[in-house]
CSV table of C-alpha atoms and ligand atoms in Angstrom, one decimal:
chain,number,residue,atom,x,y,z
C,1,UNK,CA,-14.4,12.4,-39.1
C,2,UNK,CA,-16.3,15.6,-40.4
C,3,UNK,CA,-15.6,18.9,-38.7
C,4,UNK,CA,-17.9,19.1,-35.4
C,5,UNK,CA,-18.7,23.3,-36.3
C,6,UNK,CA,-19.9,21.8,-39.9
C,7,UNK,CA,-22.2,20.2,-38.0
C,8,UNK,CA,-26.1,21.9,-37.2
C,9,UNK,CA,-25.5,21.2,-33.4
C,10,UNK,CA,-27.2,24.2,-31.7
C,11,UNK,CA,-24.4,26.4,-31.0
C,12,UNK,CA,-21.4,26.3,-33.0
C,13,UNK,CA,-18.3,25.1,-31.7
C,14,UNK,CA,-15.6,27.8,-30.4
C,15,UNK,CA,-11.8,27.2,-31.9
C,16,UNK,CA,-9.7,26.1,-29.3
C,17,UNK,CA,-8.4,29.1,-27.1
C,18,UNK,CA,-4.8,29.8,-26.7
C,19,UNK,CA,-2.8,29.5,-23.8
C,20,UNK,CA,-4.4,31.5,-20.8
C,21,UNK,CA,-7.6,32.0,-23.0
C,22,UNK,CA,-11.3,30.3,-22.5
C,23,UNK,CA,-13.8,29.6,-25.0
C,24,UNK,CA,-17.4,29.6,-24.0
C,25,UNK,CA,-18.9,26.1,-24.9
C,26,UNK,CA,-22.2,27.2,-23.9
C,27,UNK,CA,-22.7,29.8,-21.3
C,28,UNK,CA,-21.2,28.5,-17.8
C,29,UNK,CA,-19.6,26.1,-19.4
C,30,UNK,CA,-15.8,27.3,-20.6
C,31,UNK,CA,-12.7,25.7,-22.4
C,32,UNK,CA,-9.5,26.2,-21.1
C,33,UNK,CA,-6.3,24.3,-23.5
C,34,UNK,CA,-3.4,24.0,-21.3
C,35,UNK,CA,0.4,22.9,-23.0
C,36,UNK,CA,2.5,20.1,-22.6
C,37,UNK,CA,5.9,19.4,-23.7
C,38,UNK,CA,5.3,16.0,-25.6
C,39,UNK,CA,2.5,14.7,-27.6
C,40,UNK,CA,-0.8,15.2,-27.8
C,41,UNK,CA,0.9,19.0,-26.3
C,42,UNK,CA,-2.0,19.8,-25.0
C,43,UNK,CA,-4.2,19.0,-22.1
C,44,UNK,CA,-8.1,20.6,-22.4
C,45,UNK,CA,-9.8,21.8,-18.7
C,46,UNK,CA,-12.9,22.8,-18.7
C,47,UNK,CA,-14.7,25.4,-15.9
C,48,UNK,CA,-18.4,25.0,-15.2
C,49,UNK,CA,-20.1,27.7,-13.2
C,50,UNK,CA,-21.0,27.1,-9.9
C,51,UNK,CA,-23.3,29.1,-8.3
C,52,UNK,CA,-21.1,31.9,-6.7
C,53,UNK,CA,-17.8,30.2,-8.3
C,54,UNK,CA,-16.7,28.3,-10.7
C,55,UNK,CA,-15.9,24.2,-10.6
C,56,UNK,CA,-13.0,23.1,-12.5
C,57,UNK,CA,-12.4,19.6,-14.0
C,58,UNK,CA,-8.4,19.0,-13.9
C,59,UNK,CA,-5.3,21.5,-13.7
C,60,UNK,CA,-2.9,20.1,-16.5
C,61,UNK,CA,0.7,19.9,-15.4
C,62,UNK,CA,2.9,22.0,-13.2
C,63,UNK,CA,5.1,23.8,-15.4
C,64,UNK,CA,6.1,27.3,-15.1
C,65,UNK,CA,4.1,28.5,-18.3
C,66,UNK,CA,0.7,26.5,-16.8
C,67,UNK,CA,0.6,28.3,-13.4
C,68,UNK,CA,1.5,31.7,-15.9
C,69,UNK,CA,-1.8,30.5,-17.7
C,70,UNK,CA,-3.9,29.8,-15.1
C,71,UNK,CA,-3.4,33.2,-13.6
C,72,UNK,CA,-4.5,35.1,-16.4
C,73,UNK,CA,-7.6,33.0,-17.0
C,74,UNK,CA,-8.7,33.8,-13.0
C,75,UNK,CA,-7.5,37.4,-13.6
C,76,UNK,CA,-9.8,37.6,-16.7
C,77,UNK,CA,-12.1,34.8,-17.7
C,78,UNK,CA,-14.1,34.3,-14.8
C,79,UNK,CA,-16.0,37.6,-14.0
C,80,UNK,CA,-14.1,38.1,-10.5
C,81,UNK,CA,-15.4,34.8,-8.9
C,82,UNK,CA,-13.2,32.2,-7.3
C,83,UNK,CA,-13.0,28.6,-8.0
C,84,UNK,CA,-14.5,27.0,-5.7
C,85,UNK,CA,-14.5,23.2,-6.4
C,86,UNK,CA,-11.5,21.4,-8.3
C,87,UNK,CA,-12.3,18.1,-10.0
C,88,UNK,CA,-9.8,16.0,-11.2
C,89,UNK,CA,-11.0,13.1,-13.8
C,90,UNK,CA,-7.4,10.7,-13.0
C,91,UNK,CA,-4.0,10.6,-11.5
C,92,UNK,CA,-2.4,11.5,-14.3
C,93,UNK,CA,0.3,14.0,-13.9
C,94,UNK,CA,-1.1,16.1,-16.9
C,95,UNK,CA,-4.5,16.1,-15.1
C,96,UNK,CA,-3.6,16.5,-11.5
C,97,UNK,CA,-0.2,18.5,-11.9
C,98,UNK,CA,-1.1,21.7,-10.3
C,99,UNK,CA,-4.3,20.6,-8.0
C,100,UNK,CA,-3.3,21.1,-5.2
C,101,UNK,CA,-1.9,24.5,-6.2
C,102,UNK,CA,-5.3,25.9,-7.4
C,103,UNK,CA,-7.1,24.3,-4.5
C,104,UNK,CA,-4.2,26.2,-2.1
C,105,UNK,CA,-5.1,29.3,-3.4
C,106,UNK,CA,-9.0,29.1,-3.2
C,107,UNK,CA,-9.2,27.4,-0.6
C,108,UNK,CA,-11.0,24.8,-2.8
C,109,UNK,CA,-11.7,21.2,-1.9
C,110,UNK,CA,-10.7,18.2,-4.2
C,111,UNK,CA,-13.3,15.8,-5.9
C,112,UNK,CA,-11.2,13.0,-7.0
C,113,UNK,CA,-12.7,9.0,-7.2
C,114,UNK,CA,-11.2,7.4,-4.3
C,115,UNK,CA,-8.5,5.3,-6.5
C,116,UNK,CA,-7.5,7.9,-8.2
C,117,UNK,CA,-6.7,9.7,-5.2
C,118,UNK,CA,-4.7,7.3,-3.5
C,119,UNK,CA,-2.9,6.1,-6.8
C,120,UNK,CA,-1.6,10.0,-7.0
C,121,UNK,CA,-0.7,10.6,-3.2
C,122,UNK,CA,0.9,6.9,-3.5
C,123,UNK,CA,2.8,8.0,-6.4
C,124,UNK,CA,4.0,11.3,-4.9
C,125,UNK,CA,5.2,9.5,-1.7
C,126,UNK,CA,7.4,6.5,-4.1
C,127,UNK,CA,10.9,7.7,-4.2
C,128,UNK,CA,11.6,8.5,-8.0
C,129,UNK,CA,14.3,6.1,-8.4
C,130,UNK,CA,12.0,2.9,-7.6
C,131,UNK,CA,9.4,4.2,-10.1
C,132,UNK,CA,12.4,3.8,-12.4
C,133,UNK,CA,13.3,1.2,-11.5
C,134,UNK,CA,10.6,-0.6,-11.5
C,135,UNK,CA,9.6,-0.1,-15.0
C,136,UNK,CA,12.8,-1.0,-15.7
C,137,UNK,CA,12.5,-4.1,-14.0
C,138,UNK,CA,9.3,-4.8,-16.5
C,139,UNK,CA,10.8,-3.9,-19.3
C,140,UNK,CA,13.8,-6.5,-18.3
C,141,UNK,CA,11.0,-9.0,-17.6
C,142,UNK,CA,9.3,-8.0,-21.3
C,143,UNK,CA,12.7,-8.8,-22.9
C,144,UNK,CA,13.6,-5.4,-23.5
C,145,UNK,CA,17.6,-4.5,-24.3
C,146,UNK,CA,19.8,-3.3,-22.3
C,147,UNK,CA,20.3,0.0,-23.9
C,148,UNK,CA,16.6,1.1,-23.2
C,149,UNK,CA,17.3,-0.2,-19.8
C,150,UNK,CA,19.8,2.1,-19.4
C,151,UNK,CA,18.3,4.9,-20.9
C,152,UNK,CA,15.2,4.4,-18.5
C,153,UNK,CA,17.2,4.4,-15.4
C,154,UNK,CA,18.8,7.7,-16.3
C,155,UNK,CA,15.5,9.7,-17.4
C,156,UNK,CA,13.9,12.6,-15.7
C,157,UNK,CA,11.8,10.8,-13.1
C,158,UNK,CA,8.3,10.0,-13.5
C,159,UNK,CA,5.6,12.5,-11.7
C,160,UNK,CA,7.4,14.3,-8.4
C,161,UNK,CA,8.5,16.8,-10.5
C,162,UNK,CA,5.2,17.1,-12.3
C,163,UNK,CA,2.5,17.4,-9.7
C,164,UNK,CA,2.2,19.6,-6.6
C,165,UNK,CA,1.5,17.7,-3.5
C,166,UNK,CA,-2.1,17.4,-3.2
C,167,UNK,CA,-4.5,18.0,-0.3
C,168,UNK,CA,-4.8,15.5,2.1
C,169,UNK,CA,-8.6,15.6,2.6
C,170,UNK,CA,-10.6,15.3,-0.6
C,171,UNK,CA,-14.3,14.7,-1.6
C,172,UNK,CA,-14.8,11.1,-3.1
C,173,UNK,CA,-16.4,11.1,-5.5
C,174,UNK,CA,-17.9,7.6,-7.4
C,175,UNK,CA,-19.1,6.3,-10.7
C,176,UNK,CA,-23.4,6.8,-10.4
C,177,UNK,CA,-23.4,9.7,-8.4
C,178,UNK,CA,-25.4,13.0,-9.2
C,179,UNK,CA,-23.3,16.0,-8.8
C,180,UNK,CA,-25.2,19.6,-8.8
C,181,UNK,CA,-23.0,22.5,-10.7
C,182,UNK,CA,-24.7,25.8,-10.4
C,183,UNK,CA,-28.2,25.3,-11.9
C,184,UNK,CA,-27.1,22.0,-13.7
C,185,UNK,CA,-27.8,18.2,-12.8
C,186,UNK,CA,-24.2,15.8,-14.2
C,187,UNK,CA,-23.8,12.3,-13.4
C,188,UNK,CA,-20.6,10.8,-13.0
C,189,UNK,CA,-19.6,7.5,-14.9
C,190,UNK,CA,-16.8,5.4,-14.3
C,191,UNK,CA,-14.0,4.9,-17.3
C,192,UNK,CA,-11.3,2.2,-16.8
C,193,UNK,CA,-7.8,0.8,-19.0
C,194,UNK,CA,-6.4,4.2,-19.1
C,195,UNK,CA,-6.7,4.8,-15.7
C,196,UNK,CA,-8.6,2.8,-12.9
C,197,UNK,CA,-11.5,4.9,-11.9
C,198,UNK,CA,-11.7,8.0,-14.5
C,199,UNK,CA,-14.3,10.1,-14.1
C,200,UNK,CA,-16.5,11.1,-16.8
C,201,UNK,CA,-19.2,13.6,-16.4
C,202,UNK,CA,-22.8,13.7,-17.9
C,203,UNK,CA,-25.3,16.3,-18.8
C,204,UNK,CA,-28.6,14.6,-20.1
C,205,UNK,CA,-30.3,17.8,-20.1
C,206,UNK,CA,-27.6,20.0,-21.9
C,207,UNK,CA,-26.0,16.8,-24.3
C,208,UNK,CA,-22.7,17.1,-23.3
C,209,UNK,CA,-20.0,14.2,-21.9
C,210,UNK,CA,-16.8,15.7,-20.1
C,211,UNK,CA,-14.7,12.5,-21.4
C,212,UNK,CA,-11.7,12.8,-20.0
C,213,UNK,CA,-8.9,10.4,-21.5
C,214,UNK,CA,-11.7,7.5,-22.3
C,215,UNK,CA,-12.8,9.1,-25.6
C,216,UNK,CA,-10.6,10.9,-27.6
C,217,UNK,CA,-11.3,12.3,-30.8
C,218,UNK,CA,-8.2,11.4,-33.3
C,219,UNK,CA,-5.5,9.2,-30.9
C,220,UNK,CA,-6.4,5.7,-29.4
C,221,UNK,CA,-6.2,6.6,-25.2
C,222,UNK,CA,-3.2,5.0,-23.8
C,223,UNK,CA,-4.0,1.5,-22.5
C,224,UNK,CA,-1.2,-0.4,-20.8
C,225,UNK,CA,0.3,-2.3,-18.1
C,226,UNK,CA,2.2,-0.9,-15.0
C,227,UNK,CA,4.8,-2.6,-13.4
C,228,UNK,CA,2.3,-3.4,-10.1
C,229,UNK,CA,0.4,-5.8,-11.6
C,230,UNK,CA,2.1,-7.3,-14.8
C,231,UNK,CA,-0.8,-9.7,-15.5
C,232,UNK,CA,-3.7,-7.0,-15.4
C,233,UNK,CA,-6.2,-6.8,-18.2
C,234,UNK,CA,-6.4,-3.2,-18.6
C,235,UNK,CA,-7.9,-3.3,-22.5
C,236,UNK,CA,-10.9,-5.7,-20.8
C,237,UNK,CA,-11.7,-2.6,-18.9
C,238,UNK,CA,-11.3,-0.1,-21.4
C,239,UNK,CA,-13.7,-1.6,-24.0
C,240,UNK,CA,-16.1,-2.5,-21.2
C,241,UNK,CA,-16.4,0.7,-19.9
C,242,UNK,CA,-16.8,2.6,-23.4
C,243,UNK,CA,-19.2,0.0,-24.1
C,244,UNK,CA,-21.3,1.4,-21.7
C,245,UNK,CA,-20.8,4.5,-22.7
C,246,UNK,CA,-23.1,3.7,-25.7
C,247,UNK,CA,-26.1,4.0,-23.5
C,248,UNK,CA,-25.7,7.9,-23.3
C,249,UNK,CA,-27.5,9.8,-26.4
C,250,UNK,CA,-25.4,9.3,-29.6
C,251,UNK,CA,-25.7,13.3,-30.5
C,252,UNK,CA,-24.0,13.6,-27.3
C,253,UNK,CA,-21.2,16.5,-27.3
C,254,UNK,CA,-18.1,15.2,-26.3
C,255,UNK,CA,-15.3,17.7,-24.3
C,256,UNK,CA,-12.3,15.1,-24.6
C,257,UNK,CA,-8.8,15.8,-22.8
C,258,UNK,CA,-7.0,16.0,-26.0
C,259,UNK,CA,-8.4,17.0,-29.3
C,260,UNK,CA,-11.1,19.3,-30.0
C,261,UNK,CA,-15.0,18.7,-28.6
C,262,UNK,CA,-16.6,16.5,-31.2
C,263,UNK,CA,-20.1,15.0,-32.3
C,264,UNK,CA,-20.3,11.1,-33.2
C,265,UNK,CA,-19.6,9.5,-29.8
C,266,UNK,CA,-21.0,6.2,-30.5
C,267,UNK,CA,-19.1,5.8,-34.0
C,268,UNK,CA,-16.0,6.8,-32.2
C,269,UNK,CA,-16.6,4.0,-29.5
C,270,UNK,CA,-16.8,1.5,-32.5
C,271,UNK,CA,-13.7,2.7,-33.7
C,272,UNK,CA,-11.8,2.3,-31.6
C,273,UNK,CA,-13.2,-1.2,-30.7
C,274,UNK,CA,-12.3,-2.2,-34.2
C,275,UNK,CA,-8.9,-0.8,-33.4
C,276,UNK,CA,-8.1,-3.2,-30.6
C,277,UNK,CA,-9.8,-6.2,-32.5
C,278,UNK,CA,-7.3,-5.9,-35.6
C,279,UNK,CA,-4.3,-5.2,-32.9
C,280,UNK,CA,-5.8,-8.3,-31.1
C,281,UNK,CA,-5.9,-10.6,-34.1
C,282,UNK,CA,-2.3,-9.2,-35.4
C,283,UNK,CA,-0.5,-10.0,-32.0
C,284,UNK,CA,-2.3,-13.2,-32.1
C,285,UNK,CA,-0.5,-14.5,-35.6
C,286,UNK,CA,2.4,-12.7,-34.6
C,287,UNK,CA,2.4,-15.2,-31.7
C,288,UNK,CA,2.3,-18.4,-33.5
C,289,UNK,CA,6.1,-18.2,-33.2
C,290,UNK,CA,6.7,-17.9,-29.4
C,291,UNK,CA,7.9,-14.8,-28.8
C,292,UNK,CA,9.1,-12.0,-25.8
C,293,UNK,CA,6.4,-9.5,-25.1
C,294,UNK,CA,9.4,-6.9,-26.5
C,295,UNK,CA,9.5,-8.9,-30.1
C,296,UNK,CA,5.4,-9.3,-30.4
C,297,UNK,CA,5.0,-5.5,-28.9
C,298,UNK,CA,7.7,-4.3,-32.2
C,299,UNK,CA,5.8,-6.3,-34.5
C,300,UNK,CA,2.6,-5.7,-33.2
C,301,UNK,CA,3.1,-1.6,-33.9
C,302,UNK,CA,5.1,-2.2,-37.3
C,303,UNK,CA,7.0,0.8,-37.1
C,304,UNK,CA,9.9,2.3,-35.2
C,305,UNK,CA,9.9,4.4,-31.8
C,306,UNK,CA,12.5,5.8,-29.9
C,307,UNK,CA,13.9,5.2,-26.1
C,308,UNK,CA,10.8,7.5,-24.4
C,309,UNK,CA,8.3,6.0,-26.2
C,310,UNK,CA,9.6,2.5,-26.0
C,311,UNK,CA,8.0,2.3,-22.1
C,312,UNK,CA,4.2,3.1,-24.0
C,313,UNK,CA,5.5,0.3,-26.5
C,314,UNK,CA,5.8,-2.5,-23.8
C,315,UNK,CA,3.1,-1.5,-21.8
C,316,UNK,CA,0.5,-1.7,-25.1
C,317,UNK,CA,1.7,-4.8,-26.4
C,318,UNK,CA,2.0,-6.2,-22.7
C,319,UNK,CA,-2.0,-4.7,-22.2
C,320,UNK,CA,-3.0,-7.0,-25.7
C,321,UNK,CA,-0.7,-9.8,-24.8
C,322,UNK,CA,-2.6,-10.2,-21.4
C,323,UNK,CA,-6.2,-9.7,-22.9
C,324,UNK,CA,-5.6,-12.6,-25.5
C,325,UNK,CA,-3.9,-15.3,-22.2
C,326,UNK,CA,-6.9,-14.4,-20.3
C,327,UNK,CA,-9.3,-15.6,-22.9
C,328,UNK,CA,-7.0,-18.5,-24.0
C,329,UNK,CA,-6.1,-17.6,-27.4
C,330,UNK,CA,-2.2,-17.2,-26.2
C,331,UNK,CA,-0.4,-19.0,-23.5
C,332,UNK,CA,2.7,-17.2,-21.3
C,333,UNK,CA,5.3,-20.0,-20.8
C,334,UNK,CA,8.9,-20.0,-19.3
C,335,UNK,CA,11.7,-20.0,-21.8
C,336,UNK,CA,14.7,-21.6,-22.1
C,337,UNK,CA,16.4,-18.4,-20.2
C,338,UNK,CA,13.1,-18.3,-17.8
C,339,UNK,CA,11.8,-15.3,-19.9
C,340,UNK,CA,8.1,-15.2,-20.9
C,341,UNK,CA,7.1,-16.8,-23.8
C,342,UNK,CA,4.0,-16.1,-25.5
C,343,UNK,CA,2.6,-18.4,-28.4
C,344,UNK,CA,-0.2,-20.4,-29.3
C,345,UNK,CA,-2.2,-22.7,-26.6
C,346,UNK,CA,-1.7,-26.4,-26.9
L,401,ZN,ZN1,-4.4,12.9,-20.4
């Protein structure tokens, strides 16, 4: 992809500000690039002005060196005005992490699609060990070995420790919907397969898509299965709900989560539909041989990954596996040893 600033958009691009820094996209409309301690490392938040305030679109994660962040960009970047709306695109801890920390201190409401709400208070009320476990009851399910097993149950657990409690009132908000910042007119589109009701925000008038996790300019957004609902077809969602992405303006600006803003939206959206297709196909000859969803997942991503990423591994493969049963081009059956089997129909 060619460098975005190369590009004659009307205003150059800013370089991606460092940590407790902003960089004006376009006046009222900042960049805020908050760190994480794994890949991509970095979550992007953006802050749009908002009359006599400021709306923010997600908090990143609650670390120590985030809230230390956040308090110099309120000390400095935003002219001595509050925030006074927090938007959060998903549940995901990276996203949501410190939420309810930033609405606590402005006395801010939440704007979350209702989903994506409940999937985060949901998640914070699970005790840790059954989110473990579960997963590790999937992976067990998938075929997986017992060493990953192991080395599952005895992680860190998953989200508590990443995400301050959030309110418990919030302002749904829903896929259609106009939603007035300061002078501006967005509108809010739905995203789904990375998570169930992302929101994605629109400005016709000003060209630019806040694109959350849907879009993202180098990596292919996480699509998977979670152990709730084994047989869900996330990817279905996922390229459906990109594909009608291609009805916004194809000079669109994109803000994505991870990765820098870039032009080229609808040759993105083709790219990574081309993605899943050869992943699709792949998985599908894998498959001729019946196999475990662990053995087609390892084949399907032909190289090696370690323990933590072995979860992202299963849950991929098991998102492909499931697209190609529901359209018939694999069957699931029972082995021998009662686990899954997936190979070719008939
Ligand atoms: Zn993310």
């Amino acid at each position: 992809m060619t460098d975005p600033r190369s590009d004659d958009h009307a205003t150059p691009l800013p370089a991606p500000p460092g940590p407790g820094q902003v960089a004006a996209i376009r006046p009222g409309l900042l960049w805020v690039r908050m760190p994480l301690d794994g890949p991509p490392w970095h979550v992007n938040c953006w802050l749009l002005r908002d009359g006599a305030g400021w709306l923010l679109v997600d908090a990143g994660i609650d670390r120590p060196g985030t809230r230390l962040a956040w308090d110099s960009v309120f000390a400095t970047a935003l002219g001595g005005l509050p925030v006074t709306r927090v938007l959060i695109t998903h549940f995901h801890a990276d996203h949501v992490g410190l939420a309810g920390w930033v609405c606590e201190r402005f006395g801010a409401p939440l704007l979350m699609a209702r989903t994506e709400y409940l999937q985060a208070r949901l998640l914070l009320l699970e005790a840790p060990a059954t989110l473990l476990a579960e997963q590790a009851a999937l992976g067990e399910a998938a075929g997986a070995p017992a060493d990953y097993l192991r080395h599952l149950l005895a992680r860190r657990p998953f989200y508590r420790p990443d995400v301050v409690p959030l309110p418990l009132h919030h302002r749904r908000i829903a896929a259609g919907q106009a939603l007035r910042v300061g002078d501006g007119d967005w509108t809010l589109h739905r995203g789904g397969g990375h998570a169930p009701e992302m929101m994605l925000l629109h400005d016709p008038a000003g060209g630019v898509l806040i694109a959350a996790d849907q879009v993202l300019p180098r990596i292919s957004p996480y699509v998977g299965v979670f152990p709730p609902e084994p047989e869900a077809d996330p990817l279905a969602d996922f390229l459906d709900s990109n594909h009608h992405l291609l009805a916004l303006p194809a000079d669109t600006l994109v803000l994505p989560s991870h990765g820098d803003p870039f032009l080229g939206l609808h040759d993105r959206i083709r790219v990574l539909a081309a993605h899943h297709a050869e992943r699709l196909a792949l998985l599908e000859a894998i498959c001729a041989t019946p196999r475990t969803a662990y053995e087609a997942s390892r084949l399907m991503f032909q190289r090696d990954y370690d323990m933590d990423q072995m979860l992202f591994v299963i849950g991929e493969g098991l998102a492909h596996l499931n697209w190609l049963v529901a359209r018939g081009r694999l069957v699931r059956m029972r082995g021998a040893d009662g686990m899954a089997l997936y190979g070719p129909p008939g």
